[in-house]
Amino acid sequence: MEVINTIAALKSLLGPKKLAQQKIALVPTMGALHKGHVSLIKIAQRYADVVVCSIFVNPTQFTDPKDLEKYPRPLEHDMAMLKESGCNVVFMPSVKEMYPEPETWHIDLGPAEFLLEGEFRKGHYQGVTQIVKKLFDAVEPDTAFFGQKDFQQVLMIENMVAHFKLPVKIITCPIIREEDGLAMSSRNIHLNAEDRRHAVVLSEALYHVKEFFDNNCKTQEGIKKEKLPALEDVAKRMISRTPGVELDYFVIVSGHTLMPPTDSYGLGLVALVAAKVGETRLIDNMILS
């Protein structure tokens, strides 16, 4: 496993591999790795000859400076996980390397940018797409792998790729969960024992909605959209009555637009939830149909 800190060194390393027609995969991360990240690397290995994992805590996507300051950075732990996973290259640049001088970035990501996380974290997805574009320019990957847990983020990155007509295939990988259902997240480290028990209600609410869909969508037609608000309300009540959990949203929407479905039946739907558990904000989702 090679550790690279500059774009020039990365291009020097990957250039001959590209000339040899080797496929390059990128797994972008902000570190604080867990089994979910390892699953991305394992999937990437099926698609590519060389897997590059980036570790970079990107300042432009944090809307709260305190959130940036307390973001976990267990570098020794991360390196051990990456080596064990069989990752080929770790790209770990400095902020100065990625942002050598002040720059302005704003692209049209579509209406979904301002919904859900975009409403609670204004400007967040501009920062996300800014750094992902920089990483794509540095690595020039054939494929890039992102976790489904950040469902809206993947949608925004796909919009950015379309905007610039980039020759990279985006692959979304399934959420990896703890045994009790909690979605793995770098932020889970901030949960105390009590918060950790309460946090499970997010996945419980999602599974409840998913079970309803599975039991009521036995035909091709799906489920009438008129039933969705009542189903959302049940999930919201489950979460809101849990001590120490402050709900931001629970919605059932189109997976393509993040808007309520416009057709008579709910096809291609996803349930998304965000809540503050103790002092830690968590997100989760589940594809329904």
Coordinates of C-alpha atoms in Angstrom, one line a residue:
M1 CA 0.0 0.0 0.0
E2 CA 1.5 3.3 -1.1
V3 CA 0.7 6.6 0.7
I4 CA 0.7 9.7 -1.5
N5 CA 0.4 13.3 -0.3
T6 CA 0.5 15.3 -3.5
I7 CA -1.4 15.4 -6.7
A8 CA 1.8 15.4 -8.8
A9 CA 3.1 12.2 -7.0
L10 CA -0.3 10.6 -7.5
K11 CA -0.4 11.3 -11.2
S12 CA 3.2 10.0 -11.5
L13 CA 2.2 6.8 -9.8
L14 CA -1.1 6.2 -11.7
G15 CA 0.0 7.4 -15.1
P16 CA 1.9 4.3 -16.1
K17 CA -1.0 2.1 -14.8
K18 CA -3.4 4.0 -17.0
L19 CA -1.1 3.5 -20.0
A20 CA -1.1 -0.2 -19.3
Q21 CA -4.9 -0.1 -19.6
Q22 CA -5.4 -0.8 -15.8
K23 CA -8.7 0.3 -14.4
I24 CA -8.6 2.8 -11.5
A25 CA -11.2 3.0 -8.8
L26 CA -11.6 5.8 -6.2
V27 CA -13.1 5.5 -2.8
P28 CA -13.3 9.0 -1.3
T29 CA -13.5 9.3 2.5
M30 CA -12.9 11.7 5.3
G31 CA -11.2 9.1 7.4
A32 CA -12.5 7.7 10.7
L33 CA -13.0 4.5 8.8
H34 CA -15.4 1.6 9.7
K35 CA -16.6 -1.6 8.1
G36 CA -18.8 0.4 5.8
H37 CA -15.8 2.0 4.2
V38 CA -14.1 -1.4 3.9
S39 CA -17.1 -2.7 2.1
L40 CA -16.7 0.1 -0.5
I41 CA -13.1 -1.0 -1.1
K42 CA -14.0 -4.6 -1.4
I43 CA -16.7 -3.8 -4.0
A44 CA -14.2 -1.5 -5.8
Q45 CA -11.7 -4.4 -6.1
R46 CA -14.2 -6.2 -8.2
Y47 CA -14.3 -3.4 -10.8
A48 CA -10.7 -2.2 -10.9
D49 CA -7.1 -3.2 -11.0
V50 CA -6.0 -0.4 -8.7
V51 CA -8.1 1.0 -5.7
V52 CA -7.3 4.5 -4.5
C53 CA -8.8 5.5 -1.2
S54 CA -8.6 9.2 -0.3
I55 CA -8.6 10.6 3.2
F56 CA -9.3 14.3 3.4
V57 CA -11.5 16.2 5.9
N58 CA -12.8 18.8 3.5
P59 CA -13.4 22.2 5.2
T60 CA -15.7 23.6 2.5
Q61 CA -18.5 21.1 3.2
F62 CA -18.8 21.9 6.9
T63 CA -21.4 24.5 7.7
D64 CA -20.5 24.5 11.4
P65 CA -16.9 25.2 12.3
K66 CA -17.3 23.2 15.5
D67 CA -18.4 20.2 13.5
L68 CA -15.2 20.4 11.5
E69 CA -13.1 20.8 14.6
K70 CA -14.5 17.7 16.4
Y71 CA -14.6 15.4 13.3
P72 CA -12.6 12.3 14.3
R73 CA -9.2 11.7 12.8
P74 CA -7.9 8.3 14.0
L75 CA -5.1 8.1 11.4
E76 CA -3.3 5.1 12.8
H77 CA -6.5 3.1 13.0
D78 CA -7.5 4.1 9.4
M79 CA -4.1 3.1 8.0
A80 CA -4.4 -0.3 9.6
M81 CA -7.9 -0.9 8.2
L82 CA -6.8 0.2 4.7
K83 CA -3.8 -2.1 4.7
E84 CA -5.9 -5.0 5.9
S85 CA -8.5 -4.3 3.2
G86 CA -6.0 -4.6 0.4
C87 CA -6.2 -1.0 -0.7
N88 CA -3.5 -0.2 -3.2
V89 CA -3.0 3.6 -2.8
V90 CA -4.0 6.1 0.0
F91 CA -4.2 9.6 -1.2
M92 CA -3.9 11.9 1.9
P93 CA -3.4 15.5 0.8
S94 CA -3.2 18.6 2.9
V95 CA -5.7 21.4 2.8
K96 CA -3.1 23.5 1.0
E97 CA -2.6 20.8 -1.6
M98 CA -6.3 20.7 -2.5
Y99 CA -6.9 24.4 -2.0
P100 CA -3.6 26.2 -3.0
E101 CA -5.4 29.5 -3.2
P102 CA -8.9 30.9 -2.5
E103 CA -11.5 29.9 -5.1
T104 CA -15.1 30.4 -5.8
W105 CA -17.3 27.4 -6.6
H106 CA -21.0 27.2 -7.4
I107 CA -22.7 24.9 -9.9
D108 CA -26.3 24.1 -10.6
L109 CA -27.1 20.8 -8.8
G110 CA -30.8 21.0 -9.4
P111 CA -33.7 21.6 -7.0
A112 CA -32.8 18.6 -4.8
E113 CA -29.8 20.5 -3.5
F114 CA -32.0 22.7 -1.3
L115 CA -34.1 19.8 0.2
L116 CA -33.6 17.8 3.3
E117 CA -29.9 18.0 4.2
G118 CA -29.6 21.0 1.9
E119 CA -32.1 22.8 4.0
F120 CA -30.4 22.0 7.3
R121 CA -26.9 22.4 6.0
K122 CA -27.0 25.2 3.5
G123 CA -24.1 25.2 1.0
H124 CA -23.1 21.7 2.1
Y125 CA -23.4 20.0 -1.3
Q126 CA -21.5 22.8 -3.0
G127 CA -18.6 22.0 -0.8
V128 CA -19.0 18.2 -1.3
T129 CA -19.1 18.5 -5.1
Q130 CA -16.2 20.9 -5.1
I131 CA -13.9 18.5 -3.4
V132 CA -15.1 15.4 -5.3
K133 CA -14.5 17.2 -8.6
K134 CA -10.9 17.9 -7.3
L135 CA -10.4 14.3 -6.3
F136 CA -11.7 13.1 -9.7
D137 CA -9.3 15.5 -11.5
A138 CA -6.4 14.2 -9.4
V139 CA -7.1 10.5 -9.7
E140 CA -9.0 10.4 -13.0
P141 CA -10.8 7.2 -12.0
D142 CA -12.8 4.9 -14.2
T143 CA -15.2 4.2 -11.3
A144 CA -16.0 5.9 -7.9
F145 CA -17.7 4.3 -5.0
F146 CA -20.0 5.9 -2.5
G147 CA -22.2 4.6 0.4
Q148 CA -26.0 4.6 0.1
K149 CA -26.2 6.1 3.6
D150 CA -25.4 9.5 2.1
F151 CA -28.2 9.0 -0.4
Q152 CA -28.7 12.7 -1.2
Q153 CA -24.9 13.2 -1.5
V154 CA -24.7 10.5 -4.2
L155 CA -27.5 12.2 -6.1
M156 CA -25.7 15.5 -6.0
I157 CA -22.4 13.9 -7.1
E158 CA -24.2 12.3 -10.0
N159 CA -25.6 15.7 -11.0
M160 CA -22.1 17.2 -10.8
V161 CA -20.7 14.4 -13.0
A162 CA -23.4 15.1 -15.5
H163 CA -22.8 18.9 -15.3
F164 CA -19.1 18.5 -16.3
K165 CA -19.7 15.4 -18.5
L166 CA -17.0 13.5 -16.6
P167 CA -16.0 10.1 -17.8
V168 CA -16.4 8.4 -14.4
K169 CA -19.1 5.8 -13.4
I170 CA -20.6 6.4 -10.0
I171 CA -21.5 3.2 -8.1
T172 CA -23.6 3.3 -4.9
C173 CA -22.9 0.6 -2.4
P174 CA -25.3 -0.8 0.3
I175 CA -25.5 0.6 3.8
I176 CA -23.6 -1.6 6.3
R177 CA -25.3 -1.8 9.7
E178 CA -24.5 -2.9 13.2
E179 CA -26.1 -6.1 14.5
D180 CA -29.0 -4.0 16.0
G181 CA -29.6 -2.2 12.7
L182 CA -27.9 1.1 13.4
A183 CA -26.2 2.4 10.2
M184 CA -22.4 2.5 10.5
S185 CA -21.1 6.1 10.6
S186 CA -18.0 7.9 11.6
R187 CA -20.1 10.0 13.8
N188 CA -21.3 7.0 15.9
I189 CA -18.1 7.4 18.0
H190 CA -19.6 10.5 19.6
L191 CA -22.7 8.6 21.0
N192 CA -22.6 7.7 24.7
A193 CA -24.0 4.4 25.8
E194 CA -27.5 5.8 26.3
D195 CA -27.6 7.7 23.0
R196 CA -26.3 4.6 21.3
R197 CA -29.4 2.6 22.5
H198 CA -31.8 5.4 21.5
A199 CA -30.2 5.8 18.1
V200 CA -31.5 2.4 16.9
V201 CA -35.0 3.9 16.6
L202 CA -34.0 5.5 13.3
S203 CA -33.4 2.1 11.6
E204 CA -36.4 0.6 13.5
A205 CA -38.7 3.3 11.9
L206 CA -37.2 2.6 8.5
Y207 CA -37.6 -1.1 8.8
H208 CA -41.2 -0.6 9.9
V209 CA -42.0 1.4 6.8
K210 CA -40.1 -1.1 4.6
E211 CA -42.2 -4.0 6.1
F212 CA -45.4 -2.1 5.3
F213 CA -44.2 -1.7 1.7
D214 CA -43.2 -5.3 1.4
N215 CA -46.6 -6.5 2.8
N216 CA -48.7 -4.1 0.7
C217 CA -46.8 -4.0 -2.7
K218 CA -47.3 -7.6 -3.9
T219 CA -48.3 -6.3 -7.3
Q220 CA -46.6 -4.2 -10.0
E221 CA -48.7 -1.2 -9.2
G222 CA -47.1 -0.5 -5.9
I223 CA -48.8 1.6 -3.2
K224 CA -51.1 4.6 -3.6
K225 CA -49.3 7.8 -2.8
E226 CA -52.2 8.9 -0.7
K227 CA -51.1 6.4 2.0
L228 CA -47.6 7.8 2.3
P229 CA -48.3 10.8 4.7
A230 CA -50.0 8.5 7.3
L231 CA -47.0 6.1 7.0
E232 CA -44.6 8.9 7.5
D233 CA -46.5 10.0 10.6
V234 CA -46.3 6.6 12.2
A235 CA -42.5 6.6 11.7
K236 CA -42.2 10.2 13.0
R237 CA -44.1 9.2 16.2
M238 CA -41.9 6.2 16.7
I239 CA -38.8 8.5 16.6
S240 CA -40.2 11.5 18.5
R241 CA -41.3 9.5 21.5
T242 CA -37.8 8.1 22.0
P243 CA -35.9 10.0 24.8
G244 CA -32.9 12.1 23.7
V245 CA -33.9 12.0 20.0
E246 CA -34.8 15.2 18.2
L247 CA -36.2 14.5 14.7
D248 CA -35.3 16.8 11.8
Y249 CA -37.2 14.9 9.1
F250 CA -38.6 11.6 8.0
V251 CA -39.9 11.6 4.4
I252 CA -40.9 9.1 1.8
V253 CA -39.9 10.5 -1.6
S254 CA -38.9 9.8 -5.1
G255 CA -35.3 8.5 -5.2
H256 CA -34.6 10.5 -8.3
T257 CA -35.9 13.9 -7.2
L258 CA -36.3 13.7 -3.4
M259 CA -39.8 15.1 -4.0
P260 CA -43.1 13.4 -3.1
P261 CA -44.2 11.1 -5.9
T262 CA -46.3 12.7 -8.6
D263 CA -47.8 9.5 -10.0
S264 CA -50.7 7.5 -8.7
Y265 CA -48.5 4.8 -7.2
G266 CA -45.2 5.1 -5.3
L267 CA -42.6 3.4 -7.4
G268 CA -38.9 4.1 -7.0
L269 CA -39.3 5.4 -3.5
V270 CA -36.8 5.9 -0.7
A271 CA -37.4 6.8 3.0
L272 CA -34.9 9.2 4.5
V273 CA -34.5 10.3 8.1
A274 CA -32.3 12.7 10.0
A275 CA -32.3 13.3 13.8
K276 CA -30.1 14.6 16.5
V277 CA -29.4 11.9 19.1
G278 CA -27.9 13.5 22.2
E279 CA -25.4 15.9 20.7
T280 CA -24.8 13.9 17.5
R281 CA -26.7 14.3 14.3
L282 CA -27.3 11.1 12.3
I283 CA -28.8 10.3 8.9
D284 CA -30.2 7.0 7.5
N285 CA -32.3 5.8 4.7
M286 CA -33.9 2.7 3.1
I287 CA -34.9 2.0 -0.5
L288 CA -38.6 1.0 -0.5
S289 CA -39.5 0.1 -4.0

